[in-house]
Coordinates of C-alpha atoms in Angstrom, one line a residue:
Chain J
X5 CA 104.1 90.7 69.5
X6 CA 107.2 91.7 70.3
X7 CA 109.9 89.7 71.7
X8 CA 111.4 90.6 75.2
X9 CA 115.0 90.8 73.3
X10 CA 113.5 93.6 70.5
X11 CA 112.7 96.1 74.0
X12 CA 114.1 99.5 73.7
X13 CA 116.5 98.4 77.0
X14 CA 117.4 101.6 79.1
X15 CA 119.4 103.9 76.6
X16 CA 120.7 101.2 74.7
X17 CA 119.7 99.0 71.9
X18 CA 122.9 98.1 70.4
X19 CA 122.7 94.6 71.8
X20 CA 119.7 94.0 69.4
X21 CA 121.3 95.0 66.3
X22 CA 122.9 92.4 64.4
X23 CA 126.2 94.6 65.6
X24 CA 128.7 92.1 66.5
X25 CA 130.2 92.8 69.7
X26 CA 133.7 93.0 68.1
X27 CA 132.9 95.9 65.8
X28 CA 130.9 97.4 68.8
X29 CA 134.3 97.3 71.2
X30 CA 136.1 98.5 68.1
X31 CA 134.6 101.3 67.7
X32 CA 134.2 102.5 71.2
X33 CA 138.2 102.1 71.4
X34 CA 138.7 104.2 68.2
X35 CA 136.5 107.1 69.7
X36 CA 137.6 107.5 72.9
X37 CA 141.4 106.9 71.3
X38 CA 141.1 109.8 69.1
X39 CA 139.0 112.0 71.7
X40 CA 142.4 111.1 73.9
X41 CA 140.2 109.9 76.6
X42 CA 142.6 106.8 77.2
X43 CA 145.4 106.1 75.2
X44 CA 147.2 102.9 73.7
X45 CA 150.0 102.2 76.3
X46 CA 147.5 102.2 79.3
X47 CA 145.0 99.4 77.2
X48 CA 148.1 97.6 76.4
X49 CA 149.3 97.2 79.8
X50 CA 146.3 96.4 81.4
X51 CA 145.8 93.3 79.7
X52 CA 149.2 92.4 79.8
X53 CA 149.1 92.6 84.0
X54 CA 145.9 90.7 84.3
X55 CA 147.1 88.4 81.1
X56 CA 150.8 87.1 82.6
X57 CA 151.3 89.1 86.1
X58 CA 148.5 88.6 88.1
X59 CA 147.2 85.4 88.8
X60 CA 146.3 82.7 91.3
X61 CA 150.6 81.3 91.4
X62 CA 150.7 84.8 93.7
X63 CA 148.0 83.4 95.8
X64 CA 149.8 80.1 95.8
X65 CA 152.8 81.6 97.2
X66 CA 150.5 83.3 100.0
X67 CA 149.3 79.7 101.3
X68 CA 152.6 78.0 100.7
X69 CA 154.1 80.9 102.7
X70 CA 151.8 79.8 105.2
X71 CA 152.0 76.7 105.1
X72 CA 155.6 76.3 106.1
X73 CA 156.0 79.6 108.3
X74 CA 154.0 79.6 111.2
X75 CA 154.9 82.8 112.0
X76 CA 153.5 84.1 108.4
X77 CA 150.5 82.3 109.0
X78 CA 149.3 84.2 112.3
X79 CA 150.5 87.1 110.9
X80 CA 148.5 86.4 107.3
X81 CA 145.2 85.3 109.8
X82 CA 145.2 88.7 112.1
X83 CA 146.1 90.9 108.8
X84 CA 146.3 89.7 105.6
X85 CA 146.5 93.1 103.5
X86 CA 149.9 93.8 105.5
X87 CA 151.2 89.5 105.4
X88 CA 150.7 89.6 101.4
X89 CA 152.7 92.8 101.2
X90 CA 155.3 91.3 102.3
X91 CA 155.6 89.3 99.5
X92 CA 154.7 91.9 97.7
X93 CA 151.5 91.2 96.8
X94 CA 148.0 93.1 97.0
X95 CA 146.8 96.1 95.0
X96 CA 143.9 96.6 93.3
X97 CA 140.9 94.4 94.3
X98 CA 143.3 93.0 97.1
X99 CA 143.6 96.5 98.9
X100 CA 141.7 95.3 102.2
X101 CA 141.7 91.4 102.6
X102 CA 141.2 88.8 105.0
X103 CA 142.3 85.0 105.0
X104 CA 139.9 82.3 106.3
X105 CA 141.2 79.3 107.6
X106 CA 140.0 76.0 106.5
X107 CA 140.5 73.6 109.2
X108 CA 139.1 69.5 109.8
X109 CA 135.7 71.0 111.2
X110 CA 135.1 74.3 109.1
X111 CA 135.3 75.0 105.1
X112 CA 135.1 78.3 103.8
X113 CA 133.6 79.3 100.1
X114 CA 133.7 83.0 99.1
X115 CA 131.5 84.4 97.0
X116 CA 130.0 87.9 95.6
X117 CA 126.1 87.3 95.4
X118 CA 125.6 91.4 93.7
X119 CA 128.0 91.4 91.2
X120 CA 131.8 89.4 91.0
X121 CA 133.7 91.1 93.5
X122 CA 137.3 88.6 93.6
X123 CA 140.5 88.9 95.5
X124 CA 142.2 89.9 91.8
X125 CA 145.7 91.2 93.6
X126 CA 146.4 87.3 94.6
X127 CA 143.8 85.3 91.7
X128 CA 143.8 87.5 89.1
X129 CA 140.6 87.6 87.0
X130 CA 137.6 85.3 88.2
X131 CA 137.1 82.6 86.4
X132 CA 133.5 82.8 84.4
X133 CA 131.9 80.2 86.6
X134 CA 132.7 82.4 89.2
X135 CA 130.3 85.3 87.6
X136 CA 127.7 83.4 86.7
X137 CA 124.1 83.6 88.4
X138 CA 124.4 79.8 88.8
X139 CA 127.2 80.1 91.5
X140 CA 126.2 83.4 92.7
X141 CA 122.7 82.4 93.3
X142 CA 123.1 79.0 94.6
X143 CA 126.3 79.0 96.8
X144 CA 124.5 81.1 99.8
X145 CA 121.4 78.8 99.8
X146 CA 122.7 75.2 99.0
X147 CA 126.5 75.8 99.4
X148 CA 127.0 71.6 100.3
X149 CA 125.0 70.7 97.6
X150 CA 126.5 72.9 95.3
X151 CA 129.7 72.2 96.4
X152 CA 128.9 68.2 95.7
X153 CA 127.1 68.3 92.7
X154 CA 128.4 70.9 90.8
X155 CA 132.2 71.0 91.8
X156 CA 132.8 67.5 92.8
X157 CA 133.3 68.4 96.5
X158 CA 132.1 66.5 98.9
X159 CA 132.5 68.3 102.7
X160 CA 131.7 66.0 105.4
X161 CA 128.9 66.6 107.8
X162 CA 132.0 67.0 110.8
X163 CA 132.9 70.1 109.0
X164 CA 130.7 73.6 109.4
X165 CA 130.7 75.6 106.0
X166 CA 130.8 79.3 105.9
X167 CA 130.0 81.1 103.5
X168 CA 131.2 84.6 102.6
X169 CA 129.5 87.1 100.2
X170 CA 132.0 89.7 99.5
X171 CA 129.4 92.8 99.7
X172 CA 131.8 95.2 100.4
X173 CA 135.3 96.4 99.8
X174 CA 137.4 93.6 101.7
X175 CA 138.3 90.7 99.7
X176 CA 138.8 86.9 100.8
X177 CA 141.3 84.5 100.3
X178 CA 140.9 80.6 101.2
X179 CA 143.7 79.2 103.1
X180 CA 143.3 75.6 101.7
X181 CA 144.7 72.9 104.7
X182 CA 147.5 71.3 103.6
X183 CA 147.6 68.0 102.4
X184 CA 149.1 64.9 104.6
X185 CA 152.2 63.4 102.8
X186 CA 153.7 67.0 101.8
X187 CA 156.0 67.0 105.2
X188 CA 158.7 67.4 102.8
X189 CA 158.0 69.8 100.3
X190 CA 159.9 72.9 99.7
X191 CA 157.8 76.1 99.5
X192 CA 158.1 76.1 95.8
X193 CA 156.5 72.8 95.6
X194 CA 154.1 73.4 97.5
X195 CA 152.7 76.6 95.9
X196 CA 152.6 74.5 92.3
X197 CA 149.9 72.5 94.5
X198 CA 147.2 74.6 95.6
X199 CA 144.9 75.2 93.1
X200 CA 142.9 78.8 92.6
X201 CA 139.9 76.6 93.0
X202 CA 141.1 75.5 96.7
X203 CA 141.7 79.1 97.3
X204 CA 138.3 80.3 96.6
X205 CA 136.7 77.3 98.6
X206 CA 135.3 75.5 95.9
X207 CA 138.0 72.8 95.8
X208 CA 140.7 71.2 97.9
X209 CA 144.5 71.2 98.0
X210 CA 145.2 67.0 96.9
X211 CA 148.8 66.2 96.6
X212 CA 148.1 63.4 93.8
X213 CA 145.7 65.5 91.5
X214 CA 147.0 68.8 90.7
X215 CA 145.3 68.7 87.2
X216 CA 143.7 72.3 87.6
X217 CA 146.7 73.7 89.5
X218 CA 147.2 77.4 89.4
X219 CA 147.8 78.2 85.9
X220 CA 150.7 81.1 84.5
X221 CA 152.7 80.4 86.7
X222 CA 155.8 83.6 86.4
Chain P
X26 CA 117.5 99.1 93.7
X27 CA 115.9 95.3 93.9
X28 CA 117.5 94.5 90.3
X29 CA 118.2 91.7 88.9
X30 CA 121.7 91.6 90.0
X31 CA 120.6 90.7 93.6
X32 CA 120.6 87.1 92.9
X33 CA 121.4 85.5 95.9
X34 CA 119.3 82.5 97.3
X35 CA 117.0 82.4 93.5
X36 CA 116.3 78.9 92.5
X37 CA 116.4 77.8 88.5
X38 CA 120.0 78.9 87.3
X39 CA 120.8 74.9 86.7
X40 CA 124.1 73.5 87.0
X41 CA 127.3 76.1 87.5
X42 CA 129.1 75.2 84.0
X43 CA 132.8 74.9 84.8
X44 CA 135.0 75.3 81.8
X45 CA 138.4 73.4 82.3
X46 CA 142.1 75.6 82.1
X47 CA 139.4 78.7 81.3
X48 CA 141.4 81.2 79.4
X49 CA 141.9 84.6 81.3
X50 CA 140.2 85.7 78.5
X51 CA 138.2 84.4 75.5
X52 CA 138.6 87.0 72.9
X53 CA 140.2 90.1 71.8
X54 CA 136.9 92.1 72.7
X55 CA 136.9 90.7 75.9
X56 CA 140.6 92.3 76.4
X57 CA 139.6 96.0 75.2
X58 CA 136.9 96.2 76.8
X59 CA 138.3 95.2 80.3
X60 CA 140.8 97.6 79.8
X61 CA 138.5 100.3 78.4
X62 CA 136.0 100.2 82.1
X63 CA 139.3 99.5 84.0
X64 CA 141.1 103.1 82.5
X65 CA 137.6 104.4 83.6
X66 CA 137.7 106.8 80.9
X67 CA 135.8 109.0 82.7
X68 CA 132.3 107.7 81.8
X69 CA 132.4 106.8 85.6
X70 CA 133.8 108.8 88.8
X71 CA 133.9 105.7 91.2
X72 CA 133.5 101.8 91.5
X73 CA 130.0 102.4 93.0
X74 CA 128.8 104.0 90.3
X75 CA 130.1 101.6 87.8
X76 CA 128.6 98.7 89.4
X77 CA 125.4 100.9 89.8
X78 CA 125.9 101.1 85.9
X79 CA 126.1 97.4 85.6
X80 CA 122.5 97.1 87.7
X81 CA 120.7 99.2 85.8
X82 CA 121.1 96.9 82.6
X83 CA 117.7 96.1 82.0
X84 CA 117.2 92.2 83.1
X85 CA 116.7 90.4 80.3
X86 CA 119.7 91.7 78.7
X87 CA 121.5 91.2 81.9
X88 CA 121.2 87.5 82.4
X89 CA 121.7 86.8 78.5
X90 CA 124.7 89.2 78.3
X91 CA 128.1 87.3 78.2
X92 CA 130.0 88.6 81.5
X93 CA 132.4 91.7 79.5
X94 CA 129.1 92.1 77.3
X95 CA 127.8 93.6 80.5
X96 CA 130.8 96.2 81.0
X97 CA 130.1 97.2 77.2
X98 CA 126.6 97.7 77.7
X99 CA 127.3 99.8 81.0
X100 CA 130.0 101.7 79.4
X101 CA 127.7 102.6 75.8
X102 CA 125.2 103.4 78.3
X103 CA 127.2 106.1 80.4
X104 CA 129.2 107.5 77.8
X105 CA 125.7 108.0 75.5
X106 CA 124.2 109.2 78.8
X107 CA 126.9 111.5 79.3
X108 CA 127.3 113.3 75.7
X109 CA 131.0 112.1 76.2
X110 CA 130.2 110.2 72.5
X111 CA 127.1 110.4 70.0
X112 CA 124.9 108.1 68.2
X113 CA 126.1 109.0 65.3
X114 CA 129.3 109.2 65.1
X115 CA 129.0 105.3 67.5
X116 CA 126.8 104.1 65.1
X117 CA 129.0 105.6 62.6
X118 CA 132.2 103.2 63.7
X119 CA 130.5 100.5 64.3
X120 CA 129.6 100.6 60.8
X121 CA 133.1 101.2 59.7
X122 CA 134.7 98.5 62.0
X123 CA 131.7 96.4 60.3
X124 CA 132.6 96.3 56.9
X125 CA 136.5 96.3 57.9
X126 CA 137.5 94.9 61.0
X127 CA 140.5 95.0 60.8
X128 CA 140.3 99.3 60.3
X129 CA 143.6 100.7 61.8
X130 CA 143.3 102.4 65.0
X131 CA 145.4 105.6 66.1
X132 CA 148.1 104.6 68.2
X133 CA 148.6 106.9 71.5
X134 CA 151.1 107.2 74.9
X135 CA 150.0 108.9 77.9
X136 CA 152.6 108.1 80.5
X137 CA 151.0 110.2 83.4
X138 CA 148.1 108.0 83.1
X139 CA 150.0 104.7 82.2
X140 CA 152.4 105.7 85.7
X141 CA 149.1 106.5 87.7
X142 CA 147.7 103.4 86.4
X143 CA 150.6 101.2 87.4
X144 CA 150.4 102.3 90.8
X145 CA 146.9 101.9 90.6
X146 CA 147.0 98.3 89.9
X147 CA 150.1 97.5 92.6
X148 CA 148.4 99.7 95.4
X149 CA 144.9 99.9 95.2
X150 CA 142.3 102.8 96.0
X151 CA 141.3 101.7 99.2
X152 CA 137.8 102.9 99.7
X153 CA 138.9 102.8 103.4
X154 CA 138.7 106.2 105.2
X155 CA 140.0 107.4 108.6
X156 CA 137.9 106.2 112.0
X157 CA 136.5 109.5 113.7
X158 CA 134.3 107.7 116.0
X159 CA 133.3 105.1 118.2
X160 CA 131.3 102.0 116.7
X161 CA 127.3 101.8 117.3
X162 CA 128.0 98.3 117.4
X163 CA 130.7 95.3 118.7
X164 CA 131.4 91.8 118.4
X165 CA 129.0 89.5 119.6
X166 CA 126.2 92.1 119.8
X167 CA 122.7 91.1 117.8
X168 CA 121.4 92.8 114.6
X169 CA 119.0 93.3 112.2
X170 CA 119.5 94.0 108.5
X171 CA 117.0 96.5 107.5
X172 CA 114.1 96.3 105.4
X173 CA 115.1 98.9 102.8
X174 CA 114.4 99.0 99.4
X175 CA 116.1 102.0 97.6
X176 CA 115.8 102.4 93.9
X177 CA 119.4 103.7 93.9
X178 CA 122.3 101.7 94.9
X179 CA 122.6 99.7 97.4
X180 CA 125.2 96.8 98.7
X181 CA 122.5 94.9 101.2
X182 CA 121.1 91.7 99.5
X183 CA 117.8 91.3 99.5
X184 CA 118.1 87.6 101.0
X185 CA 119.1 89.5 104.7
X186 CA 117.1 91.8 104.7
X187 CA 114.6 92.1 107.9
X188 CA 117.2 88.8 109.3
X189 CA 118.9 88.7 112.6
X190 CA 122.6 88.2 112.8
X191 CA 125.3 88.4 114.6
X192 CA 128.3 91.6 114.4
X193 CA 131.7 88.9 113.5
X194 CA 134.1 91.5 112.9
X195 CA 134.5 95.2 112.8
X196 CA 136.9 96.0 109.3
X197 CA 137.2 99.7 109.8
X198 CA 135.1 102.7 108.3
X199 CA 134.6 102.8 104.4
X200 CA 132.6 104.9 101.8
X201 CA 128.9 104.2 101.6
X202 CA 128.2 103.0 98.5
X203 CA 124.8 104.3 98.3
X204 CA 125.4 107.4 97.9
X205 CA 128.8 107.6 96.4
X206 CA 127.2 105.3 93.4
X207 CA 125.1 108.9 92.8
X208 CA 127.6 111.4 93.4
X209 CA 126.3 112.4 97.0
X210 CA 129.6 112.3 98.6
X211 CA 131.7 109.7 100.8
X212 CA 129.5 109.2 103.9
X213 CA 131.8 107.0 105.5
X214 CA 129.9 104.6 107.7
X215 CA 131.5 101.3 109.9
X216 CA 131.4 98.1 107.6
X217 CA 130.7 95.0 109.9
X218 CA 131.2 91.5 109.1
X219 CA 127.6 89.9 110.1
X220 CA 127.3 86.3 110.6
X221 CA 123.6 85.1 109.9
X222 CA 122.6 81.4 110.7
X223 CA 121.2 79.3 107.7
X224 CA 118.3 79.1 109.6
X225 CA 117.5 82.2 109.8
X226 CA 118.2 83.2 106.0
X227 CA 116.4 79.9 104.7
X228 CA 114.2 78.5 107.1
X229 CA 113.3 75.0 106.5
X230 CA 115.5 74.8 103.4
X231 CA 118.8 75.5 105.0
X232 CA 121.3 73.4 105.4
X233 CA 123.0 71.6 107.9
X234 CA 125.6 73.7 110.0
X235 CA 126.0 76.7 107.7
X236 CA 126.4 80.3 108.1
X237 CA 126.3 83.0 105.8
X238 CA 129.3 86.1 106.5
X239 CA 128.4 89.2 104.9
X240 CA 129.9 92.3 105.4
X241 CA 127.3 95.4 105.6
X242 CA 127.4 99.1 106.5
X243 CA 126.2 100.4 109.7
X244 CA 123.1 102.4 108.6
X245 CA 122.3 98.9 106.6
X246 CA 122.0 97.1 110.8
X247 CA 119.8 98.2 113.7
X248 CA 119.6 96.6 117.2
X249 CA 117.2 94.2 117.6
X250 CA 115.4 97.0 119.8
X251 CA 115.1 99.3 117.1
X252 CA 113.7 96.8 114.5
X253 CA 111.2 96.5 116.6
X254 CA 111.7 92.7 116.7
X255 CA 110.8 91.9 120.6
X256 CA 107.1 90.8 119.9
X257 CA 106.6 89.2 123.2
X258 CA 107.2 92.8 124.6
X259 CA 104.6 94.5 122.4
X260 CA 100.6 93.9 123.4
X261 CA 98.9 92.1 121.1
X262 CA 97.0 93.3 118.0
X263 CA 94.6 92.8 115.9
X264 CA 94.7 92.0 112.5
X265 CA 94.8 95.1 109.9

């Protein structure tokens, strides 16, 4: 009998060859360089913006922004396309997007439940967790639970959770409440707090553990 | 279509595996081909119909598929599918990248591209289109996710489907995916943001105080009236 792996999958089989996936990637670049259908320069770039430009430190700026101008913040709250450009931030996958405002009685957890649909103009890439059909499945149904279990994030029965599956073109960016003690902080210290995790909903912003803080920073 | 891809609210994924300081990326091939489905090449004409090309994976290969595996497998698929490469001369260069991976590659600029690209990237290509006409519906009114079931695109989960909710907010006309994904034009509908109770998506499995926000098209919601939802108001019947 054959294996459900050996089917004849819908116009493609190379994924049951013993192809490895770096030869495969290979040679799709090679023929599509030659046939001049993309070139070098644009490849090159493209990782190198996602690699060291965009990331979840321009997010960080956004809710440190916030956090210290109130001003920013109601501005960020009724339009947050226009308050990131500001900083100059958005782009693609960040073209439309709306802030939601954690506060002591709500949480909010974003999500894309069809596909992986992320705020990339102020996180960058999603992490793979974020992809996965273990968070994309579970989140909507059991989002506490999830939340406990799986990310170490307890949210108290005070607070309502929302949760928002990202099934069209606007894209959503936590605003994290900011931690007690950080009165003090400079802007810049505050952004090297807040975490990409806190801004996706899946963590908070804790002023003693900033182990998973936002990463490449510029 | 009711793929595999529609996955939430399905029980038996485990534990969400959370790998510490995750790299942006774990390997070169991850890199190429990221920027290969993010050039767009020209396999594709729109993000619709390169998600659509990411559904249509068949499931098996969908769930096993490492995440970039999937844009390699959409991209083989639609460039085979196209005649915009062969079999042979793929199977060809995989053979030759085989026995030497490390086979030079041509090395090419395009700055049009690379200028339109850059733009691209720092502004978007907001499916947003211009508002013509008034709303069918406002904030606060009740709605119904229809029961569709297309076997083309479609951005409304199956989990809300048939469920009341509530309109949230109104974010402004964009193109319908549903038929953009199949190169039937722009359509531009009304996208709402709906807020449907826990309650009402789970039933005795939902949890405490939650809501689920999820932003849907306007032919995707119907008044509770159209749906046909006021039983009390209909006489009874019998069973078919």
């Amino acid at each position: 009998m054959k294996t459900a792996v050996s089917r004849t999958y819908s116009g493609n089989d190379y994924g049951t060859k013993e192809y490895d996936l770096t030869a495969r990637v290979r040679a799709l670049e090679s023929i599509l360089l030659e046939k001049k259908l993309v070139s070098s320069d644009v490849i090159e770039k493209l990782i190198s913006s996602y690699e060291n430009d965009i990331g979840p430190m321009l997010g960080a700026k956004v809710v440190a922004k916030a956090w210290s101008d109130p001003a920013f913040k109601k501005r960020l709250l009724e339009n947050a396309t226009s308050a990131c450009r500001e900083l100059n931030i958005g782009g693609r996958e960040g073209d439309n997007m709306v802030a939601l405002e954690n506060t002591p009685t709500l949480h909010n957890v974003i999500v894309c439940t069809l596909c992986s649909c992320y705020p990339w103009a102020v996180l960058g890439l999603p992490p793979n967790w974020y992809k996965s059909p273990e968070y994309r499945s579970k989140i909507v149904i059991e989002p506490r639970k999830t939340l406990r279990e799986d990310f170490g994030l307890n949210i108290g029965p005070e607070k309502k959770i929302k949760v928002w599956d990202s099934s069209a073109e606007i894209r959503y960016l936590v605003l994290p409440e900011r931690p007690e003690g950080t009165e003090e902080m400079s802007e810049a210290q505050l952004a090297s707090l807040v975490t990409r995790e806190s801004m996706i909903g899946v963590g908070v912003v804790n002023p003693k553990k900033s182990k998973t803080k936002a990463r490449r920073r510029k | 279509m009711n793929g595999i891809h529609d996955l939430g609210g399905m029980h038996g994924f485990g534990r969400v595996s959370i790998e510490e300081d995750e790299p942006v990326f774990h390997a070169e091939w991850e890199k190429i081909i990221f920027a290969l489905g993010m050039a767009r090449v020209g396999w594709v004409h729109n993000q619709d119909e390169w998600r659509h090309g990411i559904e249509n994976i068949d499931p098996v290969q969908y769930l096993a598929a490492r995440y970039y595996e999937r844009w390699l497998i959409s991209a083989e698929n639609n460039l085979l599918k196209k005649g915009m490469i062969t079999k042979e001369e793929y199977d060809a260069r995989i053979q030759r990248f085989t026995r030497n991976p490390k086979a030079p590659l041509p090395r090419t600029h395009d700055p049009k591209r690379l200028r339109q690209l850059v733009q691209l990237i720092r502004y978007g290509s907001s499916t947003r289109r211009e508002q013509t006409r008034e709303t069918k519906f406002r904030v606060g009114d009740q709605v119904v996710a229809r029961n569709m079931n297309p076997l083309g695109h479609t951005r409304l989960p199956r989990y809300v489907r048939g469920k009341h909710g509530i309109i949230a907010k109104v974010h402004g006309v964009f193109v319908l995916p549903d038929t953009n994904a199949h190169g039937k034009g722009e359509n531009p509908e009304y996208v709402y943001n709906v807020c449907f109770d826990a309650n009402e998506l789970w039933g005795t499995a939902a949890e405490e105080k939650e809501t689920v926000h999820i932003d849907l098209w306007e032919s995707y919601l119907q008044t509770p009236y159209e749906a046909g939802r006021y039983a009390d108001s209909q006489p009874r019947q019998d069973l078919p």
